[in-house]
Coordinates of N, CA and C in Angstrom, one line a residue:
M1 N -20.6 -27.1 63.6 CA -21.2 -25.9 64.1 C -21.4 -24.9 63.0
A2 N -22.6 -24.4 62.8 CA -22.9 -23.4 61.8 C -22.9 -22.0 62.3
M3 N -22.1 -21.1 61.8 CA -22.1 -19.8 62.2 C -23.1 -18.9 61.4
A4 N -23.8 -18.1 62.1 CA -24.8 -17.2 61.5 C -24.1 -16.1 60.7
V5 N -24.7 -15.6 59.7 CA -24.1 -14.5 58.9 C -25.0 -13.3 59.0
E6 N -24.4 -12.2 59.0 CA -25.2 -11.0 59.0 C -26.1 -10.9 57.8
G7 N -27.4 -10.5 58.0 CA -28.3 -10.4 56.9 C -28.9 -11.8 56.5
G8 N -28.7 -12.8 57.3 CA -29.3 -14.1 57.1 C -28.3 -15.1 56.5
G9 N -28.4 -16.4 56.8 CA -27.6 -17.4 56.2 C -26.5 -17.8 57.2
T10 N -26.1 -19.0 57.1 CA -25.0 -19.5 57.9 C -23.7 -19.7 57.1
L11 N -22.6 -20.1 57.7 CA -21.4 -20.3 57.0 C -21.6 -21.4 56.0
S12 N -22.3 -22.5 56.3 CA -22.6 -23.6 55.4 C -23.4 -23.1 54.2
E13 N -24.4 -22.2 54.4 CA -25.2 -21.7 53.3 C -24.4 -20.8 52.4
I14 N -23.5 -20.0 53.0 CA -22.6 -19.1 52.2 C -21.7 -20.0 51.3
Y15 N -21.2 -21.1 52.0 CA -20.3 -22.0 51.3 C -21.0 -22.6 50.1
Q16 N -22.3 -23.1 50.3 CA -23.0 -23.7 49.2 C -23.3 -22.7 48.0
T17 N -23.6 -21.4 48.4 CA -23.8 -20.4 47.4 C -22.5 -20.2 46.6
A18 N -21.4 -20.1 47.4 CA -20.1 -19.9 46.7 C -19.8 -21.1 45.7
K19 N -20.1 -22.3 46.1 CA -19.8 -23.5 45.3 C -20.7 -23.4 44.0
K20 N -22.0 -23.0 44.1 CA -22.8 -22.9 43.0 C -22.3 -21.8 42.0
L21 N -21.9 -20.7 42.6 CA -21.3 -19.6 41.7 C -20.0 -20.1 41.1
L22 N -19.3 -20.9 41.8 CA -18.0 -21.4 41.3 C -18.2 -22.3 40.1
L23 N -19.2 -23.2 40.2 CA -19.6 -24.1 39.1 C -20.0 -23.3 37.9
R24 N -20.8 -22.3 38.1 CA -21.3 -21.4 37.0 C -20.2 -20.6 36.3
A25 N -19.3 -20.1 37.2 CA -18.2 -19.4 36.6 C -17.2 -20.3 35.8
R26 N -17.0 -21.5 36.3 CA -16.1 -22.4 35.6 C -16.7 -22.8 34.3
D27 N -18.0 -23.0 34.3 CA -18.7 -23.3 33.0 C -18.6 -22.2 32.0
G28 N -18.8 -20.9 32.6 CA -18.7 -19.7 31.7 C -17.3 -19.6 31.1
V29 N -16.2 -19.8 31.9 CA -14.9 -19.7 31.4 C -14.7 -20.7 30.3
E30 N -15.1 -22.0 30.5 CA -15.0 -23.0 29.5 C -15.7 -22.7 28.2
R31 N -16.9 -22.1 28.4 CA -17.7 -21.7 27.2 C -16.9 -20.5 26.4
L32 N -16.3 -19.6 27.1 CA -15.6 -18.5 26.5 C -14.4 -19.1 25.7
E33 N -13.7 -20.1 26.3 CA -12.6 -20.7 25.7 C -13.0 -21.5 24.4
R34 N -14.1 -22.2 24.5 CA -14.6 -22.9 23.4 C -15.0 -21.9 22.3
L35 N -15.6 -20.9 22.6 CA -16.0 -19.8 21.6 C -14.7 -19.2 21.0
E36 N -13.7 -19.0 21.8 CA -12.5 -18.5 21.3 C -11.8 -19.4 20.3
S37 N -11.8 -20.7 20.6 CA -11.1 -21.6 19.7 C -12.0 -22.1 18.6
S38 N -13.2 -21.7 18.5 CA -14.1 -22.2 17.5 C -13.8 -21.6 16.2
T39 N -13.6 -22.4 15.1 CA -13.2 -22.0 13.8 C -14.4 -21.2 13.2
S40 N -15.6 -21.7 13.4 CA -16.7 -21.0 12.7 C -17.0 -19.7 13.3
S41 N -16.7 -19.4 14.6 CA -17.0 -18.1 15.1 C -15.8 -17.2 14.9
G42 N -14.7 -17.7 14.5 CA -13.5 -16.8 14.3 C -13.0 -16.2 15.5
G43 N -13.2 -16.8 16.7 CA -12.6 -16.3 17.9 C -13.3 -15.0 18.4
L44 N -14.6 -14.9 18.1 CA -15.3 -13.7 18.5 C -15.5 -13.6 20.0
D45 N -15.6 -12.4 20.5 CA -15.9 -12.2 22.0 C -17.4 -12.3 22.3
S46 N -17.7 -12.7 23.5 CA -19.0 -12.6 24.0 C -19.1 -11.7 25.2
P47 N -19.3 -10.4 25.0 CA -19.3 -9.5 26.1 C -20.2 -9.8 27.3
E48 N -21.4 -10.3 27.0 CA -22.4 -10.5 28.0 C -21.9 -11.7 28.9
L49 N -21.4 -12.8 28.3 CA -21.0 -13.9 29.0 C -19.7 -13.6 29.8
S50 N -18.8 -12.9 29.2 CA -17.5 -12.6 30.0 C -17.9 -11.6 31.1
F51 N -18.8 -10.7 31.0 CA -19.2 -9.8 32.1 C -19.9 -10.6 33.2
T52 N -20.7 -11.6 32.9 CA -21.4 -12.5 33.9 C -20.3 -13.3 34.6
V53 N -19.4 -13.9 33.9 CA -18.3 -14.7 34.6 C -17.5 -13.8 35.5
K54 N -17.1 -12.6 35.1 CA -16.3 -11.7 35.9 C -17.1 -11.3 37.2
K55 N -18.4 -11.1 37.0 CA -19.3 -10.7 38.1 C -19.4 -11.9 39.1
D56 N -19.5 -13.1 38.6 CA -19.6 -14.3 39.5 C -18.3 -14.5 40.3
I57 N -17.2 -14.3 39.7 CA -15.9 -14.5 40.4 C -15.7 -13.4 41.4
S58 N -16.1 -12.2 41.1 CA -16.0 -11.1 42.1 C -16.9 -11.5 43.3
Q59 N -18.1 -12.0 43.1 CA -19.0 -12.3 44.2 C -18.5 -13.5 45.0
I60 N -17.9 -14.5 44.3 CA -17.2 -15.6 45.0 C -16.1 -15.1 46.0
Q61 N -15.3 -14.2 45.5 CA -14.2 -13.7 46.3 C -14.8 -12.9 47.5
S62 N -15.9 -12.2 47.3 CA -16.5 -11.5 48.4 C -17.0 -12.5 49.5
L63 N -17.6 -13.6 49.0 CA -18.1 -14.6 49.9 C -17.0 -15.3 50.6
C64 N -15.9 -15.5 49.9 CA -14.7 -16.1 50.6 C -14.2 -15.2 51.7
A65 N -14.2 -13.9 51.5 CA -13.8 -13.0 52.5 C -14.7 -13.1 53.7
E66 N -16.0 -13.2 53.5 CA -16.9 -13.3 54.6 C -16.8 -14.7 55.3
M67 N -16.6 -15.8 54.5 CA -16.4 -17.1 55.1 C -15.1 -17.1 55.9
D68 N -14.0 -16.4 55.4 CA -12.8 -16.4 56.2 C -12.9 -15.7 57.5
R69 N -13.8 -14.7 57.6 CA -14.1 -14.1 58.9 C -14.9 -15.0 59.8
L70 N -15.8 -15.8 59.2 CA -16.7 -16.6 60.0 C -16.0 -17.9 60.6
W71 N -15.2 -18.5 59.7 CA -14.6 -19.8 60.3 C -13.6 -19.5 61.4
R72 N -13.1 -18.3 61.5 CA -12.2 -18.0 62.6 C -13.0 -17.9 63.9
L73 N -14.3 -17.7 63.8 CA -15.1 -17.6 65.1 C -15.6 -19.0 65.6
I74 N -15.3 -20.1 64.9 CA -15.7 -21.4 65.3 C -14.8 -21.8 66.5
A75 N -15.4 -22.3 67.5 CA -14.7 -22.6 68.8 C -13.8 -23.9 68.6
G76 N -14.4 -24.9 68.1 CA -13.7 -26.2 68.0 C -12.6 -26.2 66.9
K77 N -11.4 -26.6 67.3 CA -10.3 -26.6 66.4 C -10.5 -27.5 65.2
P78 N -11.0 -28.7 65.4 CA -11.2 -29.6 64.2 C -12.1 -29.0 63.2
Q79 N -13.3 -28.4 63.7 CA -14.2 -27.8 62.8 C -13.6 -26.6 62.1
R80 N -12.9 -25.8 62.9 CA -12.3 -24.6 62.4 C -11.3 -24.9 61.3
D81 N -10.4 -26.0 61.5 CA -9.5 -26.4 60.5 C -10.2 -26.9 59.2
L82 N -11.3 -27.6 59.4 CA -12.0 -28.1 58.3 C -12.6 -27.0 57.4
W83 N -13.2 -26.0 58.0 CA -13.7 -24.9 57.3 C -12.6 -24.0 56.7
K84 N -11.5 -24.0 57.3 CA -10.4 -23.2 56.8 C -10.0 -23.8 55.4
R85 N -9.8 -25.2 55.4 CA -9.4 -25.8 54.2 C -10.5 -25.6 53.1
K86 N -11.8 -25.7 53.5 CA -12.9 -25.6 52.5 C -12.9 -24.2 51.9
V87 N -12.7 -23.2 52.7 CA -12.7 -21.8 52.3 C -11.5 -21.5 51.4
E88 N -10.4 -22.0 51.8 CA -9.1 -21.8 51.0 C -9.2 -22.5 49.7
Q89 N -9.9 -23.6 49.6 CA -10.1 -24.3 48.3 C -10.9 -23.5 47.4
V90 N -12.1 -23.0 48.0 CA -12.9 -22.2 47.1 C -12.2 -20.9 46.6
A91 N -11.4 -20.3 47.5 CA -10.7 -19.1 47.2 C -9.7 -19.4 46.1
E92 N -9.0 -20.5 46.2 CA -8.0 -20.9 45.2 C -8.6 -21.1 43.9
E93 N -9.8 -21.8 43.8 CA -10.4 -22.1 42.6 C -10.9 -20.8 42.0
A94 N -11.4 -19.9 42.8 CA -11.9 -18.6 42.3 C -10.7 -17.8 41.7
E95 N -9.6 -17.8 42.4 CA -8.4 -17.1 41.9 C -7.9 -17.7 40.5
S96 N -8.0 -19.1 40.4 CA -7.6 -19.7 39.2 C -8.5 -19.3 38.0
L97 N -9.8 -19.3 38.3 CA -10.8 -18.9 37.3 C -10.5 -17.4 36.9
K98 N -10.2 -16.6 37.9 CA -9.9 -15.2 37.6 C -8.7 -15.0 36.7
Q99 N -7.7 -15.8 36.9 CA -6.5 -15.8 36.1 C -6.8 -16.3 34.7
S100 N -7.6 -17.3 34.6 CA -8.0 -17.8 33.2 C -8.8 -16.7 32.5
L101 N -9.7 -16.1 33.2 CA -10.5 -15.0 32.6 C -9.6 -13.8 32.2
D102 N -8.7 -13.5 33.0 CA -7.7 -12.4 32.7 C -6.9 -12.8 31.4
R103 N -6.5 -14.0 31.3 CA -5.7 -14.4 30.1 C -6.6 -14.4 28.9
Y104 N -7.9 -14.7 29.1 CA -8.8 -14.7 27.9 C -9.0 -13.2 27.5
F105 N -9.2 -12.3 28.4 CA -9.3 -10.9 28.1 C -8.0 -10.4 27.4
S106 N -6.9 -10.8 27.9 CA -5.6 -10.4 27.2 C -5.5 -10.9 25.8
R107 N -5.9 -12.2 25.6 CA -5.8 -12.7 24.2 C -6.8 -12.0 23.3
N108 N -8.0 -11.7 23.9 CA -9.0 -11.1 23.1 C -8.6 -9.6 22.7
Q109 N -7.9 -8.9 23.6 CA -7.4 -7.6 23.3 C -6.3 -7.7 22.2
R110 N -5.5 -8.7 22.3 CA -4.4 -8.9 21.4 C -5.0 -9.1 20.0
R111 N -6.0 -10.0 19.9 CA -6.7 -10.3 18.6 C -7.3 -9.0 18.0
M112 N -7.9 -8.2 18.9 CA -8.5 -6.9 18.4 C -7.4 -6.0 17.9
R113 N -6.3 -5.9 18.6 CA -5.2 -5.0 18.2 C -4.6 -5.5 16.9
E114 N -4.4 -6.8 16.7 CA -3.8 -7.4 15.5 C -4.8 -7.2 14.3
A115 N -6.1 -7.3 14.6 CA -7.1 -7.1 13.5 C -7.0 -5.6 13.0
Q116 N -6.9 -4.7 14.0 CA -6.8 -3.3 13.7 C -5.6 -3.0 12.9
E117 N -4.4 -3.6 13.3 CA -3.2 -3.4 12.6 C -3.3 -3.9 11.2
R118 N -3.9 -5.1 11.0 CA -4.1 -5.7 9.7 C -4.9 -4.7 8.8
A119 N -6.0 -4.2 9.4 CA -6.8 -3.3 8.6 C -6.0 -2.0 8.2
E120 N -5.2 -1.5 9.1 CA -4.4 -0.3 8.8 C -3.4 -0.7 7.7
L121 N -2.7 -1.9 7.8 CA -1.8 -2.3 6.8 C -2.4 -2.4 5.4
L122 N -3.6 -3.0 5.4 CA -4.4 -3.2 4.2 C -4.7 -1.9 3.6
G123 N -5.1 -0.9 4.4 CA -5.5 0.4 3.9 C -4.3 1.1 3.3
R124 N -3.1 1.0 4.0 CA -1.9 1.6 3.5 C -1.5 0.9 2.2
A125 N -1.6 -0.5 2.1 CA -1.2 -1.2 0.9 C -2.1 -0.8 -0.2
N126 N -3.4 -0.6 0.0 CA -4.2 -0.2 -1.1 C -3.9 1.2 -1.6
G127 N -3.5 2.1 -0.6 CA -3.1 3.5 -0.9 C -1.8 3.5 -1.7
E128 N -0.8 2.6 -1.3 CA 0.4 2.6 -2.0 C 0.2 2.0 -3.4
S129 N -0.7 1.0 -3.5 CA -0.9 0.4 -4.8 C -1.5 1.4 -5.8
S130 N -2.4 2.3 -5.3 CA -2.9 3.3 -6.1 C -1.9 4.3 -6.6
H131 N -1.0 4.6 -5.6 CA 0.1 5.5 -5.9 C 1.1 4.9 -7.0
V132 N 1.4 3.6 -6.8 CA 2.3 3.0 -7.8 C 1.6 2.9 -9.2
L133 N 0.3 2.6 -9.2 CA -0.4 2.6 -10.5 C -0.4 4.0 -11.1
R134 N -0.6 5.0 -10.3 CA -0.6 6.4 -10.9 C 0.8 6.7 -11.5
I135 N 1.9 6.3 -10.8 CA 3.2 6.5 -11.3 C 3.4 5.8 -12.6
F136 N 3.0 4.5 -12.7 CA 3.1 3.7 -13.9 C 2.3 4.4 -15.0
D137 N 1.2 4.9 -14.7 CA 0.4 5.6 -15.8 C 1.1 6.9 -16.3
E138 N 1.7 7.6 -15.3 CA 2.4 8.8 -15.7 C 3.6 8.4 -16.6
E139 N 4.3 7.4 -16.2 CA 5.5 6.9 -16.9 C 5.1 6.5 -18.3
A140 N 3.9 5.7 -18.4 CA 3.5 5.3 -19.7 C 3.1 6.5 -20.6
Q141 N 2.5 7.5 -20.1 CA 2.2 8.7 -20.8 C 3.4 9.4 -21.3
A142 N 4.5 9.4 -20.4 CA 5.7 10.1 -20.8 C 6.4 9.3 -21.9
M143 N 6.4 8.0 -21.8 CA 7.0 7.1 -22.9 C 6.3 7.3 -24.2
Q144 N 4.9 7.4 -24.1 CA 4.2 7.6 -25.4 C 4.5 9.0 -26.0
S145 N 4.7 10.0 -25.1 CA 5.0 11.3 -25.7 C 6.4 11.3 -26.3
V146 N 7.4 10.5 -25.7 CA 8.7 10.4 -26.3 C 8.6 9.7 -27.6
Q147 N 7.8 8.6 -27.7 CA 7.7 7.9 -29.0 C 7.1 8.8 -30.1
N148 N 6.1 9.6 -29.7 CA 5.5 10.5 -30.7 C 6.5 11.5 -31.2
S149 N 7.3 12.1 -30.2 CA 8.3 13.0 -30.6 C 9.3 12.4 -31.5
K150 N 9.7 11.2 -31.2 CA 10.7 10.5 -32.0 C 10.2 10.2 -33.4
R151 N 8.9 9.8 -33.5 CA 8.3 9.6 -34.8 C 8.3 10.9 -35.6
M152 N 7.9 12.0 -35.0 CA 7.8 13.3 -35.7 C 9.2 13.7 -36.2
L153 N 10.2 13.5 -35.3 CA 11.6 13.8 -35.7 C 12.1 13.0 -36.9
Q154 N 11.8 11.7 -36.9 CA 12.1 10.8 -38.0 C 11.4 11.3 -39.3
E155 N 10.2 11.6 -39.1 CA 9.5 12.1 -40.3 C 10.1 13.4 -40.9
S156 N 10.5 14.3 -39.9 CA 11.1 15.6 -40.3 C 12.4 15.3 -41.0
L157 N 13.2 14.4 -40.5 CA 14.5 14.1 -41.1 C 14.3 13.5 -42.5
S158 N 13.3 12.6 -42.6 CA 13.1 12.0 -43.9 C 12.6 13.0 -44.9
T159 N 11.8 14.0 -44.5 CA 11.4 15.1 -45.4 C 12.6 15.9 -45.8
G160 N 13.5 16.2 -44.8 CA 14.7 17.0 -45.2 C 15.6 16.3 -46.1
A161 N 15.8 15.0 -45.9 CA 16.6 14.2 -46.8 C 16.0 14.2 -48.2
A162 N 14.7 14.1 -48.3 CA 14.0 14.1 -49.6 C 14.2 15.4 -50.3
I163 N 14.2 16.5 -49.5 CA 14.4 17.8 -50.1 C 15.8 18.0 -50.6
L164 N 16.8 17.5 -49.8 CA 18.2 17.6 -50.3 C 18.4 16.8 -51.5
S165 N 17.7 15.6 -51.5 CA 17.9 14.7 -52.7 C 17.4 15.4 -54.0
K166 N 16.2 16.1 -53.8 CA 15.6 16.8 -55.0 C 16.6 17.9 -55.4
Y167 N 17.2 18.7 -54.4 CA 18.1 19.7 -54.8 C 19.3 19.1 -55.6
S168 N 19.8 18.0 -55.1 CA 20.9 17.3 -55.8 C 20.6 17.0 -57.2
E169 N 19.4 16.4 -57.4 CA 19.0 16.0 -58.7 C 18.8 17.3 -59.6
Q170 N 18.3 18.3 -59.1 CA 18.2 19.6 -59.8 C 19.5 20.1 -60.2
R171 N 20.5 20.0 -59.3 CA 21.8 20.5 -59.5 C 22.5 19.7 -60.7
E172 N 22.3 18.4 -60.7 CA 22.8 17.6 -61.8 C 22.2 18.0 -63.1
R173 N 20.9 18.2 -63.1 CA 20.2 18.6 -64.3 C 20.7 20.0 -64.8
L174 N 20.9 20.9 -63.9 CA 21.4 22.2 -64.3 C 22.8 22.1 -64.9
K175 N 23.6 21.3 -64.2 CA 25.0 21.1 -64.8 C 25.0 20.6 -66.2
N176 N 24.1 19.6 -66.4 CA 24.0 19.0 -67.7 C 23.5 20.0 -68.7
A177 N 22.5 20.8 -68.3 CA 22.0 21.9 -69.2 C 23.1 22.9 -69.5
Q178 N 23.8 23.3 -68.4 CA 24.9 24.2 -68.7 C 25.9 23.7 -69.6
R179 N 26.3 22.5 -69.5 CA 27.3 21.9 -70.4 C 26.8 21.9 -71.8
K180 N 25.5 21.5 -71.9 CA 25.0 21.5 -73.3 C 24.9 22.9 -73.9
A181 N 24.5 23.8 -73.0 CA 24.5 25.2 -73.5 C 25.8 25.7 -73.9
L182 N 26.8 25.4 -73.1 CA 28.2 25.8 -73.4 C 28.7 25.2 -74.7
D183 N 28.3 23.9 -74.9 CA 28.7 23.2 -76.1 C 28.1 23.9 -77.3
V184 N 26.8 24.2 -77.2 CA 26.1 24.9 -78.3 C 26.7 26.2 -78.6
L185 N 27.0 27.0 -77.5 CA 27.5 28.3 -77.7 C 28.9 28.3 -78.3
N186 N 29.7 27.3 -77.8 CA 31.0 27.2 -78.4 C 30.9 26.8 -79.9
T187 N 29.9 26.0 -80.2 CA 29.7 25.6 -81.6 C 29.3 26.7 -82.5
V188 N 28.5 27.6 -82.0 CA 28.0 28.7 -82.8 C 29.0 29.9 -82.7
G189 N 30.0 29.8 -81.8 CA 31.0 30.8 -81.7 C 30.6 32.1 -81.1
L190 N 29.9 32.1 -80.0 CA 29.5 33.3 -79.3 C 30.7 34.0 -78.7
S191 N 30.5 35.3 -78.4 CA 31.6 36.1 -77.9 C 31.9 35.8 -76.5
N192 N 33.1 36.3 -76.0 CA 33.5 36.1 -74.6 C 32.5 36.8 -73.6
S193 N 32.0 37.9 -74.1 CA 31.1 38.6 -73.2 C 29.8 37.8 -72.8
V194 N 29.4 37.1 -73.8 CA 28.2 36.3 -73.6 C 28.5 35.1 -72.7
L195 N 29.7 34.6 -72.8 CA 30.2 33.5 -71.9 C 30.3 34.0 -70.5
R196 N 30.8 35.2 -70.3 CA 30.9 35.8 -68.9 C 29.6 36.0 -68.3
L197 N 28.6 36.4 -69.2 CA 27.3 36.6 -68.7 C 26.7 35.3 -68.2
I198 N 27.0 34.2 -68.9 CA 26.5 32.9 -68.5 C 27.2 32.5 -67.3
E199 N 28.4 32.7 -67.1 CA 29.1 32.3 -65.9 C 28.6 33.1 -64.7
R200 N 28.3 34.4 -64.9 CA 27.7 35.1 -63.7 C 26.3 34.5 -63.3
R201 N 25.6 34.1 -64.4 CA 24.3 33.5 -64.1 C 24.5 32.2 -63.3
N202 N 25.5 31.5 -63.7 CA 25.8 30.2 -63.0 C 26.1 30.5 -61.5
R203 N 26.9 31.6 -61.3 CA 27.3 31.9 -59.9 C 26.0 32.3 -59.1
V204 N 25.1 33.0 -59.7 CA 23.9 33.4 -59.1 C 23.0 32.1 -58.7
D205 N 23.0 31.2 -59.7 CA 22.3 30.0 -59.5 C 22.9 29.2 -58.3
R206 N 24.2 29.2 -58.2 CA 24.9 28.5 -57.1 C 24.5 29.1 -55.7
W207 N 24.5 30.5 -55.7 CA 24.1 31.2 -54.5 C 22.6 30.8 -54.1
I208 N 21.8 30.8 -55.1 CA 20.4 30.5 -54.8 C 20.3 29.0 -54.3
K209 N 21.1 28.1 -54.8 CA 21.1 26.8 -54.3 C 21.6 26.7 -52.8
Y210 N 22.7 27.4 -52.5 CA 23.2 27.4 -51.2 C 22.2 28.0 -50.2
V211 N 21.6 29.1 -50.6 CA 20.6 29.7 -49.7 C 19.5 28.8 -49.4
G212 N 19.0 28.1 -50.5 CA 18.0 27.1 -50.3 C 18.4 26.0 -49.3
M213 N 19.6 25.6 -49.4 CA 20.1 24.5 -48.5 C 20.1 25.0 -47.1
L214 N 20.6 26.3 -46.9 CA 20.7 26.9 -45.6 C 19.3 27.0 -45.0
I215 N 18.3 27.4 -45.8 CA 16.9 27.6 -45.3 C 16.4 26.2 -44.9
T216 N 16.7 25.2 -45.7 CA 16.2 23.8 -45.3 C 16.8 23.3 -44.0
L217 N 18.2 23.6 -43.8 CA 18.8 23.2 -42.6 C 18.2 23.9 -41.4
A218 N 17.9 25.2 -41.6 CA 17.3 26.0 -40.5 C 15.9 25.5 -40.1
I219 N 15.1 25.0 -41.1 CA 13.8 24.5 -40.8 C 14.0 23.2 -40.0
L220 N 15.0 22.3 -40.4 CA 15.2 21.0 -39.7 C 15.6 21.3 -38.3
Y221 N 16.5 22.3 -38.1 CA 17.0 22.6 -36.7 C 15.8 23.1 -35.8
F222 N 14.9 23.9 -36.4 CA 13.8 24.4 -35.7 C 12.9 23.2 -35.3
L223 N 12.6 22.3 -36.2 CA 11.8 21.1 -35.9 C 12.4 20.3 -34.8
V224 N 13.7 20.0 -34.8 CA 14.4 19.2 -33.8 C 14.3 19.9 -32.5
S225 N 14.5 21.2 -32.4 CA 14.5 21.9 -31.2 C 13.1 21.9 -30.6
W226 N 12.1 22.1 -31.4 CA 10.7 22.1 -31.0 C 10.3 20.8 -30.3
N227 N 10.7 19.7 -30.9 CA 10.3 18.3 -30.4 C 11.0 18.0 -29.1
R228 N 12.2 18.6 -28.8 CA 12.8 18.4 -27.5 C 12.0 19.1 -26.4

């Protein structure tokens, strides 16, 4: 017995329409899953196909609700039980496809979220790398500045040592000259007053020497303090 449907069509016709939609929806889900697992496509989404599949499943569920109403109107129990099993089978398959589609949507959303997180991590990594490189560059500049200061200090110390060495040589020469002069004076028999004059001159020369050494040490201290 075929029950009429409002707006045209019988229970059998609605059932055939639902079966066709079921086949198309199943094929669409399989295509989405193949596309997802395809290496060449990289698991890309197909919005148009997924929207069509979702629309077909919704239409099948609507048809199942209408068929569920119609088979209850069949008078004969055997026919009613038969249509009940058919409608329930279509409804179960539609629900199974809906769950598969929902899982596909869930996986696709997870992939998009993971891709976004990777992009954010990559962006942060690039930013941190730039920061680290900048720190290394600043450290290298600081080390170069320290090396330059160290070299200048060593040059200053070498110059000071050379100056002190010159003063020492001059002191020895003065001592030798003084000894020779004293020998000469003693030889010619100069008076004690002349000898005292010479001694005073020696003391003055020593003071000049000490002052020169102090000035040299002050210059070295200034150079060391300036390089720090």
